[in-house]
Amino acid sequence: LPLIEKADEGRIVIVSAKLHDKVDHLVLGTIDDEKAFAPLDAYNKSKLANIMHARELTRRLRAMGNKTVTANSLHPGVFPSELLRHLGPLKYKIITTIGAYTIMKTERDGAQTSLFLALSPKVKGLSGFYFSDCALAEEESHVARDDLACKQLYDYSLKAVGLE
């Protein structure tokens, strides 16, 4: 963070996903509980944490007086990925077959919002927001909008990785 806060300008782009809205709460003490690990649930929680991290990082940067570095999160869209393997072979086949013609994006299309946030002058100065399809999106999860929860997760993360 010290190097980021000294930067004249910069953009932090954090990939999240729409599935973050499936999480109705985070219990920090059980985040790394191996006994309760479920792949899809862990994925959803990690994507919620990404949104929360962008919001809290924005708050901290602004509190330090840095108004030029931005941190935003995004939903890239749905496309075939390793995550789908946890659904089982039948669901995987159905989703990738039907989804390819309905909701799924190509990897190239999925990268567009990341590129938009990194490069577009349209988002210069916008920070702490969640985007989808190169536009501001509503954060579906009430947890993602909870400033105290964002701060607590950020503090927990600093301790978990030994930075505090």
Short mmCIF file of N, CA and C in Angstrom, two decimals:
data_model
loop_
_atom_site.label_atom_id
_atom_site.label_comp_id
_atom_site.label_asym_id
_atom_site.label_seq_id
_atom_site.Cartn_x
_atom_site.Cartn_y
_atom_site.Cartn_z
N LEU A 1 0.81 -1.21 0.00
CA LEU A 1 0.00 0.00 0.00
C LEU A 1 0.85 1.27 0.00
N PRO A 2 1.98 1.31 0.67
CA PRO A 2 2.78 2.54 0.64
C PRO A 2 3.18 2.98 -0.77
N LEU A 3 3.52 2.05 -1.64
CA LEU A 3 3.87 2.41 -3.01
C LEU A 3 2.65 2.90 -3.79
N ILE A 4 1.53 2.26 -3.55
CA ILE A 4 0.30 2.66 -4.24
C ILE A 4 -0.13 4.06 -3.82
N GLU A 5 -0.07 4.33 -2.51
CA GLU A 5 -0.53 5.64 -2.05
C GLU A 5 0.35 6.77 -2.55
N LYS A 6 1.60 6.48 -2.91
CA LYS A 6 2.51 7.50 -3.44
C LYS A 6 2.35 7.72 -4.95
N ALA A 7 1.64 6.84 -5.60
CA ALA A 7 1.51 6.91 -7.06
C ALA A 7 0.74 8.16 -7.48
N ASP A 8 1.16 8.74 -8.60
CA ASP A 8 0.45 9.90 -9.15
C ASP A 8 -0.92 9.49 -9.69
N GLU A 9 -0.95 8.33 -10.32
CA GLU A 9 -2.20 7.84 -10.89
C GLU A 9 -2.06 6.34 -11.08
N GLY A 10 -3.16 5.64 -10.98
CA GLY A 10 -3.14 4.21 -11.20
C GLY A 10 -4.54 3.63 -11.13
N ARG A 11 -4.68 2.46 -11.69
CA ARG A 11 -5.98 1.78 -11.67
C ARG A 11 -5.78 0.34 -11.22
N ILE A 12 -6.49 -0.02 -10.19
CA ILE A 12 -6.48 -1.39 -9.69
C ILE A 12 -7.79 -2.02 -10.15
N VAL A 13 -7.69 -3.11 -10.89
CA VAL A 13 -8.85 -3.78 -11.47
C VAL A 13 -8.95 -5.16 -10.83
N ILE A 14 -10.04 -5.42 -10.15
CA ILE A 14 -10.22 -6.66 -9.39
C ILE A 14 -11.38 -7.45 -10.00
N VAL A 15 -11.09 -8.66 -10.44
CA VAL A 15 -12.13 -9.50 -11.06
C VAL A 15 -12.95 -10.19 -9.98
N SER A 16 -14.24 -9.99 -10.06
CA SER A 16 -15.19 -10.62 -9.16
C SER A 16 -16.11 -11.49 -10.01
N ALA A 17 -17.34 -11.65 -9.60
CA ALA A 17 -18.32 -12.40 -10.40
C ALA A 17 -19.71 -12.17 -9.83
N LYS A 18 -20.69 -12.35 -10.67
CA LYS A 18 -22.09 -12.20 -10.29
C LYS A 18 -22.47 -13.13 -9.14
N LEU A 19 -21.82 -14.28 -9.07
CA LEU A 19 -22.15 -15.25 -8.03
C LEU A 19 -21.84 -14.75 -6.62
N HIS A 20 -21.20 -13.59 -6.50
CA HIS A 20 -20.98 -13.03 -5.16
C HIS A 20 -22.30 -12.81 -4.44
N ASP A 21 -23.37 -12.61 -5.20
CA ASP A 21 -24.66 -12.30 -4.58
C ASP A 21 -25.32 -13.52 -3.94
N LYS A 22 -24.71 -14.69 -4.06
CA LYS A 22 -25.23 -15.90 -3.42
C LYS A 22 -24.79 -15.99 -1.95
N VAL A 23 -23.92 -15.07 -1.53
CA VAL A 23 -23.41 -15.08 -0.15
C VAL A 23 -24.19 -14.06 0.66
N ASP A 24 -24.85 -14.52 1.73
CA ASP A 24 -25.63 -13.58 2.52
C ASP A 24 -24.89 -13.07 3.75
N HIS A 25 -23.74 -13.68 4.09
CA HIS A 25 -22.91 -13.17 5.17
C HIS A 25 -21.54 -13.86 5.13
N LEU A 26 -20.57 -13.20 5.71
CA LEU A 26 -19.23 -13.77 5.84
C LEU A 26 -18.92 -13.90 7.33
N VAL A 27 -18.46 -15.08 7.74
CA VAL A 27 -18.01 -15.28 9.10
C VAL A 27 -16.49 -15.39 9.01
N LEU A 28 -15.80 -14.33 9.41
CA LEU A 28 -14.36 -14.26 9.20
C LEU A 28 -13.60 -15.40 9.85
N GLY A 29 -14.01 -15.84 11.02
CA GLY A 29 -13.31 -16.90 11.71
C GLY A 29 -13.40 -18.26 11.04
N THR A 30 -14.30 -18.42 10.07
CA THR A 30 -14.46 -19.71 9.41
C THR A 30 -14.09 -19.68 7.93
N ILE A 31 -13.53 -18.56 7.47
CA ILE A 31 -13.20 -18.43 6.05
C ILE A 31 -12.27 -19.54 5.57
N ASP A 32 -11.30 -19.90 6.39
CA ASP A 32 -10.33 -20.91 5.96
C ASP A 32 -10.55 -22.28 6.63
N ASP A 33 -11.77 -22.56 7.02
CA ASP A 33 -12.11 -23.83 7.64
C ASP A 33 -12.15 -24.94 6.58
N GLU A 34 -11.16 -25.81 6.61
CA GLU A 34 -11.05 -26.87 5.60
C GLU A 34 -12.17 -27.89 5.71
N LYS A 35 -12.69 -28.10 6.90
CA LYS A 35 -13.76 -29.09 7.09
C LYS A 35 -15.07 -28.65 6.44
N ALA A 36 -15.29 -27.35 6.41
CA ALA A 36 -16.54 -26.83 5.84
C ALA A 36 -16.36 -26.36 4.40
N PHE A 37 -15.24 -26.72 3.78
CA PHE A 37 -14.94 -26.23 2.44
C PHE A 37 -15.88 -26.84 1.39
N ALA A 38 -16.47 -25.97 0.60
CA ALA A 38 -17.28 -26.37 -0.55
C ALA A 38 -16.82 -25.50 -1.70
N PRO A 39 -16.35 -26.09 -2.81
CA PRO A 39 -15.73 -25.30 -3.89
C PRO A 39 -16.55 -24.12 -4.40
N LEU A 40 -17.82 -24.33 -4.71
CA LEU A 40 -18.62 -23.24 -5.26
C LEU A 40 -18.88 -22.15 -4.21
N ASP A 41 -19.12 -22.55 -2.98
CA ASP A 41 -19.32 -21.59 -1.90
C ASP A 41 -18.05 -20.76 -1.67
N ALA A 42 -16.90 -21.42 -1.70
CA ALA A 42 -15.63 -20.71 -1.54
C ALA A 42 -15.41 -19.72 -2.69
N TYR A 43 -15.75 -20.13 -3.89
CA TYR A 43 -15.64 -19.24 -5.05
C TYR A 43 -16.52 -18.01 -4.86
N ASN A 44 -17.78 -18.23 -4.48
CA ASN A 44 -18.72 -17.12 -4.29
C ASN A 44 -18.21 -16.15 -3.22
N LYS A 45 -17.72 -16.70 -2.12
CA LYS A 45 -17.19 -15.86 -1.04
C LYS A 45 -15.96 -15.08 -1.49
N SER A 46 -15.11 -15.71 -2.27
CA SER A 46 -13.91 -15.00 -2.74
C SER A 46 -14.29 -13.85 -3.66
N LYS A 47 -15.33 -14.02 -4.45
CA LYS A 47 -15.75 -12.95 -5.36
C LYS A 47 -16.42 -11.81 -4.60
N LEU A 48 -17.15 -12.13 -3.55
CA LEU A 48 -17.69 -11.10 -2.67
C LEU A 48 -16.54 -10.34 -2.00
N ALA A 49 -15.55 -11.08 -1.52
CA ALA A 49 -14.39 -10.45 -0.87
C ALA A 49 -13.67 -9.51 -1.83
N ASN A 50 -13.62 -9.85 -3.10
CA ASN A 50 -12.97 -8.97 -4.08
C ASN A 50 -13.68 -7.62 -4.19
N ILE A 51 -15.00 -7.64 -4.21
CA ILE A 51 -15.77 -6.39 -4.27
C ILE A 51 -15.53 -5.58 -2.99
N MET A 52 -15.59 -6.26 -1.87
CA MET A 52 -15.39 -5.59 -0.59
C MET A 52 -13.99 -4.99 -0.49
N HIS A 53 -13.02 -5.70 -1.01
CA HIS A 53 -11.63 -5.22 -0.98
C HIS A 53 -11.50 -3.93 -1.79
N ALA A 54 -12.10 -3.88 -2.96
CA ALA A 54 -12.03 -2.67 -3.80
C ALA A 54 -12.67 -1.48 -3.08
N ARG A 55 -13.78 -1.73 -2.42
CA ARG A 55 -14.45 -0.64 -1.69
C ARG A 55 -13.60 -0.14 -0.53
N GLU A 56 -13.05 -1.06 0.25
CA GLU A 56 -12.26 -0.65 1.42
C GLU A 56 -10.93 -0.04 1.00
N LEU A 57 -10.31 -0.57 -0.03
CA LEU A 57 -9.06 0.02 -0.52
C LEU A 57 -9.31 1.45 -0.98
N THR A 58 -10.41 1.68 -1.66
CA THR A 58 -10.77 3.04 -2.06
C THR A 58 -10.91 3.95 -0.85
N ARG A 59 -11.62 3.47 0.16
CA ARG A 59 -11.82 4.27 1.37
C ARG A 59 -10.48 4.64 2.01
N ARG A 60 -9.58 3.66 2.10
CA ARG A 60 -8.28 3.90 2.74
C ARG A 60 -7.41 4.85 1.91
N LEU A 61 -7.42 4.68 0.62
CA LEU A 61 -6.64 5.58 -0.23
C LEU A 61 -7.14 7.01 -0.11
N ARG A 62 -8.46 7.19 -0.11
CA ARG A 62 -9.02 8.53 0.00
C ARG A 62 -8.71 9.13 1.36
N ALA A 63 -8.74 8.30 2.41
CA ALA A 63 -8.42 8.78 3.76
C ALA A 63 -6.96 9.25 3.86
N MET A 64 -6.08 8.66 3.04
CA MET A 64 -4.67 9.06 3.02
C MET A 64 -4.45 10.26 2.10
N GLY A 65 -5.50 10.70 1.44
CA GLY A 65 -5.38 11.86 0.57
C GLY A 65 -5.13 11.53 -0.89
N ASN A 66 -5.06 10.24 -1.23
CA ASN A 66 -4.83 9.86 -2.63
C ASN A 66 -6.18 9.80 -3.35
N LYS A 67 -6.34 10.68 -4.31
CA LYS A 67 -7.59 10.73 -5.07
C LYS A 67 -7.39 10.31 -6.53
N THR A 68 -6.18 9.84 -6.86
CA THR A 68 -5.90 9.52 -8.27
C THR A 68 -5.74 8.03 -8.54
N VAL A 69 -5.52 7.23 -7.52
CA VAL A 69 -5.46 5.78 -7.70
C VAL A 69 -6.87 5.24 -7.47
N THR A 70 -7.35 4.43 -8.41
CA THR A 70 -8.69 3.89 -8.29
C THR A 70 -8.64 2.37 -8.13
N ALA A 71 -9.66 1.83 -7.48
CA ALA A 71 -9.80 0.38 -7.31
C ALA A 71 -11.25 0.02 -7.58
N ASN A 72 -11.48 -0.75 -8.61
CA ASN A 72 -12.83 -1.17 -8.97
C ASN A 72 -12.88 -2.67 -9.18
N SER A 73 -14.06 -3.24 -9.03
CA SER A 73 -14.25 -4.67 -9.26
C SER A 73 -15.23 -4.86 -10.41
N LEU A 74 -15.25 -6.08 -10.93
CA LEU A 74 -16.09 -6.32 -12.11
C LEU A 74 -16.55 -7.76 -12.21
N HIS A 75 -17.64 -7.92 -12.92
CA HIS A 75 -18.13 -9.24 -13.34
C HIS A 75 -17.78 -9.37 -14.82
N PRO A 76 -16.93 -10.33 -15.19
CA PRO A 76 -16.52 -10.45 -16.59
C PRO A 76 -17.55 -11.11 -17.49
N GLY A 77 -18.56 -11.72 -16.89
CA GLY A 77 -19.51 -12.49 -17.66
C GLY A 77 -19.28 -13.97 -17.38
N VAL A 78 -20.06 -14.79 -18.01
CA VAL A 78 -19.97 -16.24 -17.81
C VAL A 78 -19.33 -16.85 -19.05
N PHE A 79 -18.31 -17.66 -18.83
CA PHE A 79 -17.70 -18.39 -19.93
C PHE A 79 -17.13 -19.68 -19.39
N PRO A 80 -16.89 -20.65 -20.25
CA PRO A 80 -16.40 -21.94 -19.78
C PRO A 80 -15.12 -21.77 -18.96
N SER A 81 -15.11 -22.39 -17.77
CA SER A 81 -13.92 -22.30 -16.93
C SER A 81 -13.82 -23.55 -16.07
N GLU A 82 -12.72 -23.65 -15.36
CA GLU A 82 -12.49 -24.79 -14.48
C GLU A 82 -13.51 -24.85 -13.34
N LEU A 83 -14.08 -23.72 -12.98
CA LEU A 83 -15.07 -23.70 -11.91
C LEU A 83 -16.23 -24.63 -12.22
N LEU A 84 -16.60 -24.71 -13.47
CA LEU A 84 -17.76 -25.51 -13.86
C LEU A 84 -17.56 -27.01 -13.62
N ARG A 85 -16.33 -27.45 -13.48
CA ARG A 85 -16.07 -28.88 -13.27
C ARG A 85 -16.68 -29.38 -11.95
N HIS A 86 -16.91 -28.46 -11.00
CA HIS A 86 -17.47 -28.84 -9.71
C HIS A 86 -18.97 -29.13 -9.80
N LEU A 87 -19.57 -28.85 -10.93
CA LEU A 87 -21.00 -29.09 -11.09
C LEU A 87 -21.32 -30.54 -11.41
N GLY A 88 -20.33 -31.30 -11.81
CA GLY A 88 -20.56 -32.67 -12.24
C GLY A 88 -20.69 -32.73 -13.75
N PRO A 89 -20.44 -33.91 -14.35
CA PRO A 89 -20.38 -34.01 -15.81
C PRO A 89 -21.68 -33.68 -16.53
N LEU A 90 -22.83 -34.08 -15.99
CA LEU A 90 -24.10 -33.82 -16.68
C LEU A 90 -24.43 -32.33 -16.68
N LYS A 91 -24.37 -31.70 -15.50
CA LYS A 91 -24.64 -30.25 -15.43
C LYS A 91 -23.63 -29.47 -16.26
N TYR A 92 -22.37 -29.90 -16.23
CA TYR A 92 -21.33 -29.22 -17.01
C TYR A 92 -21.69 -29.25 -18.49
N LYS A 93 -22.09 -30.41 -18.98
CA LYS A 93 -22.43 -30.57 -20.40
C LYS A 93 -23.64 -29.71 -20.77
N ILE A 94 -24.66 -29.72 -19.92
CA ILE A 94 -25.87 -28.93 -20.19
C ILE A 94 -25.54 -27.44 -20.21
N ILE A 95 -24.83 -26.98 -19.19
CA ILE A 95 -24.52 -25.55 -19.09
C ILE A 95 -23.62 -25.08 -20.23
N THR A 96 -22.60 -25.86 -20.54
CA THR A 96 -21.70 -25.41 -21.60
C THR A 96 -22.32 -25.53 -22.99
N THR A 97 -23.25 -26.45 -23.16
CA THR A 97 -23.91 -26.59 -24.46
C THR A 97 -24.97 -25.51 -24.65
N ILE A 98 -25.90 -25.43 -23.72
CA ILE A 98 -26.96 -24.42 -23.82
C ILE A 98 -26.40 -23.03 -23.59
N GLY A 99 -25.54 -22.91 -22.59
CA GLY A 99 -24.96 -21.61 -22.25
C GLY A 99 -24.15 -21.00 -23.38
N ALA A 100 -23.52 -21.83 -24.19
CA ALA A 100 -22.71 -21.32 -25.30
C ALA A 100 -23.56 -20.53 -26.28
N TYR A 101 -24.84 -20.85 -26.33
CA TYR A 101 -25.74 -20.16 -27.26
C TYR A 101 -26.59 -19.09 -26.59
N THR A 102 -26.56 -19.02 -25.27
CA THR A 102 -27.45 -18.08 -24.59
C THR A 102 -26.70 -17.04 -23.74
N ILE A 103 -26.05 -17.48 -22.67
CA ILE A 103 -25.46 -16.51 -21.74
C ILE A 103 -23.94 -16.45 -21.74
N MET A 104 -23.29 -17.46 -22.28
CA MET A 104 -21.83 -17.49 -22.17
C MET A 104 -21.15 -16.55 -23.15
N LYS A 105 -20.03 -16.01 -22.67
CA LYS A 105 -19.21 -15.12 -23.49
C LYS A 105 -17.95 -15.86 -23.91
N THR A 106 -17.30 -15.34 -24.91
CA THR A 106 -15.97 -15.83 -25.25
C THR A 106 -14.99 -15.20 -24.26
N GLU A 107 -13.80 -15.75 -24.18
CA GLU A 107 -12.78 -15.17 -23.32
C GLU A 107 -12.49 -13.72 -23.73
N ARG A 108 -12.49 -13.47 -25.02
CA ARG A 108 -12.24 -12.11 -25.52
C ARG A 108 -13.33 -11.14 -25.04
N ASP A 109 -14.58 -11.57 -25.15
CA ASP A 109 -15.68 -10.73 -24.67
C ASP A 109 -15.61 -10.55 -23.15
N GLY A 110 -15.23 -11.61 -22.46
CA GLY A 110 -15.13 -11.55 -21.00
C GLY A 110 -14.05 -10.60 -20.52
N ALA A 111 -13.07 -10.33 -21.34
CA ALA A 111 -11.97 -9.43 -20.97
C ALA A 111 -12.32 -7.96 -21.16
N GLN A 112 -13.40 -7.66 -21.84
CA GLN A 112 -13.69 -6.27 -22.21
C GLN A 112 -13.89 -5.33 -21.02
N THR A 113 -14.58 -5.78 -19.99
CA THR A 113 -14.80 -4.89 -18.84
C THR A 113 -13.50 -4.65 -18.08
N SER A 114 -12.65 -5.66 -18.00
CA SER A 114 -11.33 -5.45 -17.37
C SER A 114 -10.53 -4.40 -18.14
N LEU A 115 -10.53 -4.53 -19.46
CA LEU A 115 -9.82 -3.56 -20.29
C LEU A 115 -10.43 -2.16 -20.17
N PHE A 116 -11.74 -2.11 -20.14
CA PHE A 116 -12.46 -0.84 -19.99
C PHE A 116 -12.03 -0.14 -18.71
N LEU A 117 -11.99 -0.88 -17.60
CA LEU A 117 -11.61 -0.28 -16.32
C LEU A 117 -10.14 0.14 -16.30
N ALA A 118 -9.30 -0.60 -16.98
CA ALA A 118 -7.87 -0.29 -16.98
C ALA A 118 -7.53 0.87 -17.90
N LEU A 119 -8.30 1.06 -18.97
CA LEU A 119 -7.87 1.97 -20.03
C LEU A 119 -8.81 3.12 -20.38
N SER A 120 -10.08 2.99 -20.12
CA SER A 120 -11.04 3.99 -20.61
C SER A 120 -10.99 5.30 -19.82
N PRO A 121 -10.98 6.43 -20.54
CA PRO A 121 -11.07 7.72 -19.86
C PRO A 121 -12.44 7.94 -19.21
N LYS A 122 -13.44 7.15 -19.61
CA LYS A 122 -14.79 7.29 -19.06
C LYS A 122 -14.87 6.96 -17.57
N VAL A 123 -13.91 6.17 -17.06
CA VAL A 123 -13.96 5.78 -15.65
C VAL A 123 -12.85 6.43 -14.83
N LYS A 124 -12.14 7.36 -15.42
CA LYS A 124 -11.07 8.04 -14.69
C LYS A 124 -11.65 8.70 -13.43
N GLY A 125 -11.07 8.38 -12.31
CA GLY A 125 -11.52 8.96 -11.04
C GLY A 125 -12.61 8.18 -10.33
N LEU A 126 -13.29 7.27 -11.02
CA LEU A 126 -14.32 6.44 -10.37
C LEU A 126 -13.62 5.34 -9.59
N SER A 127 -14.01 5.14 -8.35
CA SER A 127 -13.35 4.13 -7.53
C SER A 127 -14.30 3.53 -6.52
N GLY A 128 -14.08 2.24 -6.22
CA GLY A 128 -14.90 1.54 -5.25
C GLY A 128 -16.20 1.01 -5.81
N PHE A 129 -16.27 0.93 -7.12
CA PHE A 129 -17.51 0.51 -7.77
C PHE A 129 -17.39 -0.89 -8.37
N TYR A 130 -18.55 -1.44 -8.70
CA TYR A 130 -18.67 -2.77 -9.31
C TYR A 130 -19.24 -2.58 -10.71
N PHE A 131 -18.58 -3.19 -11.71
CA PHE A 131 -18.95 -3.02 -13.11
C PHE A 131 -19.30 -4.35 -13.75
N SER A 132 -20.11 -4.28 -14.80
CA SER A 132 -20.43 -5.44 -15.63
C SER A 132 -20.74 -4.91 -17.02
N ASP A 133 -20.30 -5.60 -18.04
CA ASP A 133 -20.55 -5.18 -19.43
C ASP A 133 -20.16 -3.72 -19.67
N CYS A 134 -19.01 -3.34 -19.16
CA CYS A 134 -18.44 -1.99 -19.36
C CYS A 134 -19.34 -0.88 -18.83
N ALA A 135 -20.08 -1.16 -17.78
CA ALA A 135 -20.96 -0.16 -17.17
C ALA A 135 -21.06 -0.41 -15.67
N LEU A 136 -21.41 0.64 -14.93
CA LEU A 136 -21.66 0.46 -13.51
C LEU A 136 -22.77 -0.57 -13.32
N ALA A 137 -22.60 -1.44 -12.35
CA ALA A 137 -23.61 -2.46 -12.06
C ALA A 137 -24.02 -2.32 -10.60
N GLU A 138 -25.20 -2.75 -10.31
CA GLU A 138 -25.67 -2.74 -8.93
C GLU A 138 -25.01 -3.90 -8.18
N GLU A 139 -24.47 -3.62 -7.01
CA GLU A 139 -23.94 -4.69 -6.17
C GLU A 139 -25.14 -5.40 -5.55
N GLU A 140 -25.34 -6.62 -5.92
CA GLU A 140 -26.53 -7.34 -5.46
C GLU A 140 -26.47 -7.67 -3.97
N SER A 141 -25.30 -7.92 -3.45
CA SER A 141 -25.17 -8.37 -2.08
C SER A 141 -25.17 -7.20 -1.10
N HIS A 142 -26.02 -7.30 -0.09
CA HIS A 142 -26.01 -6.26 0.95
C HIS A 142 -24.69 -6.27 1.71
N VAL A 143 -24.03 -7.42 1.77
CA VAL A 143 -22.74 -7.52 2.46
C VAL A 143 -21.69 -6.66 1.75
N ALA A 144 -21.74 -6.63 0.42
CA ALA A 144 -20.77 -5.84 -0.35
C ALA A 144 -20.94 -4.34 -0.10
N ARG A 145 -22.12 -3.93 0.32
CA ARG A 145 -22.39 -2.51 0.59
C ARG A 145 -22.18 -2.14 2.06
N ASP A 146 -21.83 -3.11 2.88
CA ASP A 146 -21.67 -2.88 4.31
C ASP A 146 -20.24 -2.38 4.59
N ASP A 147 -20.10 -1.09 4.83
CA ASP A 147 -18.77 -0.50 5.02
C ASP A 147 -18.02 -1.12 6.20
N LEU A 148 -18.71 -1.41 7.29
CA LEU A 148 -18.05 -2.02 8.44
C LEU A 148 -17.55 -3.42 8.09
N ALA A 149 -18.37 -4.20 7.39
CA ALA A 149 -17.95 -5.55 6.99
C ALA A 149 -16.75 -5.48 6.05
N CYS A 150 -16.73 -4.49 5.15
CA CYS A 150 -15.58 -4.33 4.24
C CYS A 150 -14.31 -4.04 5.03
N LYS A 151 -14.42 -3.16 6.02
CA LYS A 151 -13.26 -2.82 6.85
C LYS A 151 -12.78 -4.04 7.63
N GLN A 152 -13.72 -4.77 8.22
CA GLN A 152 -13.36 -5.95 9.02
C GLN A 152 -12.67 -7.01 8.16
N LEU A 153 -13.18 -7.23 6.96
CA LEU A 153 -12.56 -8.21 6.06
C LEU A 153 -11.15 -7.76 5.67
N TYR A 154 -10.99 -6.50 5.36
CA TYR A 154 -9.68 -5.96 4.97
C TYR A 154 -8.68 -6.14 6.13
N ASP A 155 -9.09 -5.78 7.34
CA ASP A 155 -8.22 -5.93 8.51
C ASP A 155 -7.89 -7.41 8.75
N TYR A 156 -8.88 -8.27 8.63
CA TYR A 156 -8.67 -9.71 8.80
C TYR A 156 -7.66 -10.23 7.76
N SER A 157 -7.79 -9.75 6.53
CA SER A 157 -6.89 -10.17 5.45
C SER A 157 -5.45 -9.74 5.73
N LEU A 158 -5.27 -8.51 6.22
CA LEU A 158 -3.93 -8.04 6.57
C LEU A 158 -3.28 -8.94 7.61
N LYS A 159 -4.04 -9.31 8.62
CA LYS A 159 -3.52 -10.19 9.67
C LYS A 159 -3.24 -11.59 9.12
N ALA A 160 -4.13 -12.09 8.29
CA ALA A 160 -4.00 -13.45 7.75
C ALA A 160 -2.74 -13.62 6.91
N VAL A 161 -2.31 -12.56 6.23
CA VAL A 161 -1.11 -12.67 5.39
C VAL A 161 0.12 -12.07 6.06
N GLY A 162 -0.01 -11.72 7.34
CA GLY A 162 1.14 -11.25 8.10
C GLY A 162 1.56 -9.81 7.84
N LEU A 163 0.65 -8.99 7.37
CA LEU A 163 0.99 -7.58 7.13
C LEU A 163 0.57 -6.68 8.28
N GLU A 164 0.00 -7.26 9.30
CA GLU A 164 -0.38 -6.47 10.47
C GLU A 164 -0.30 -7.31 11.70
#
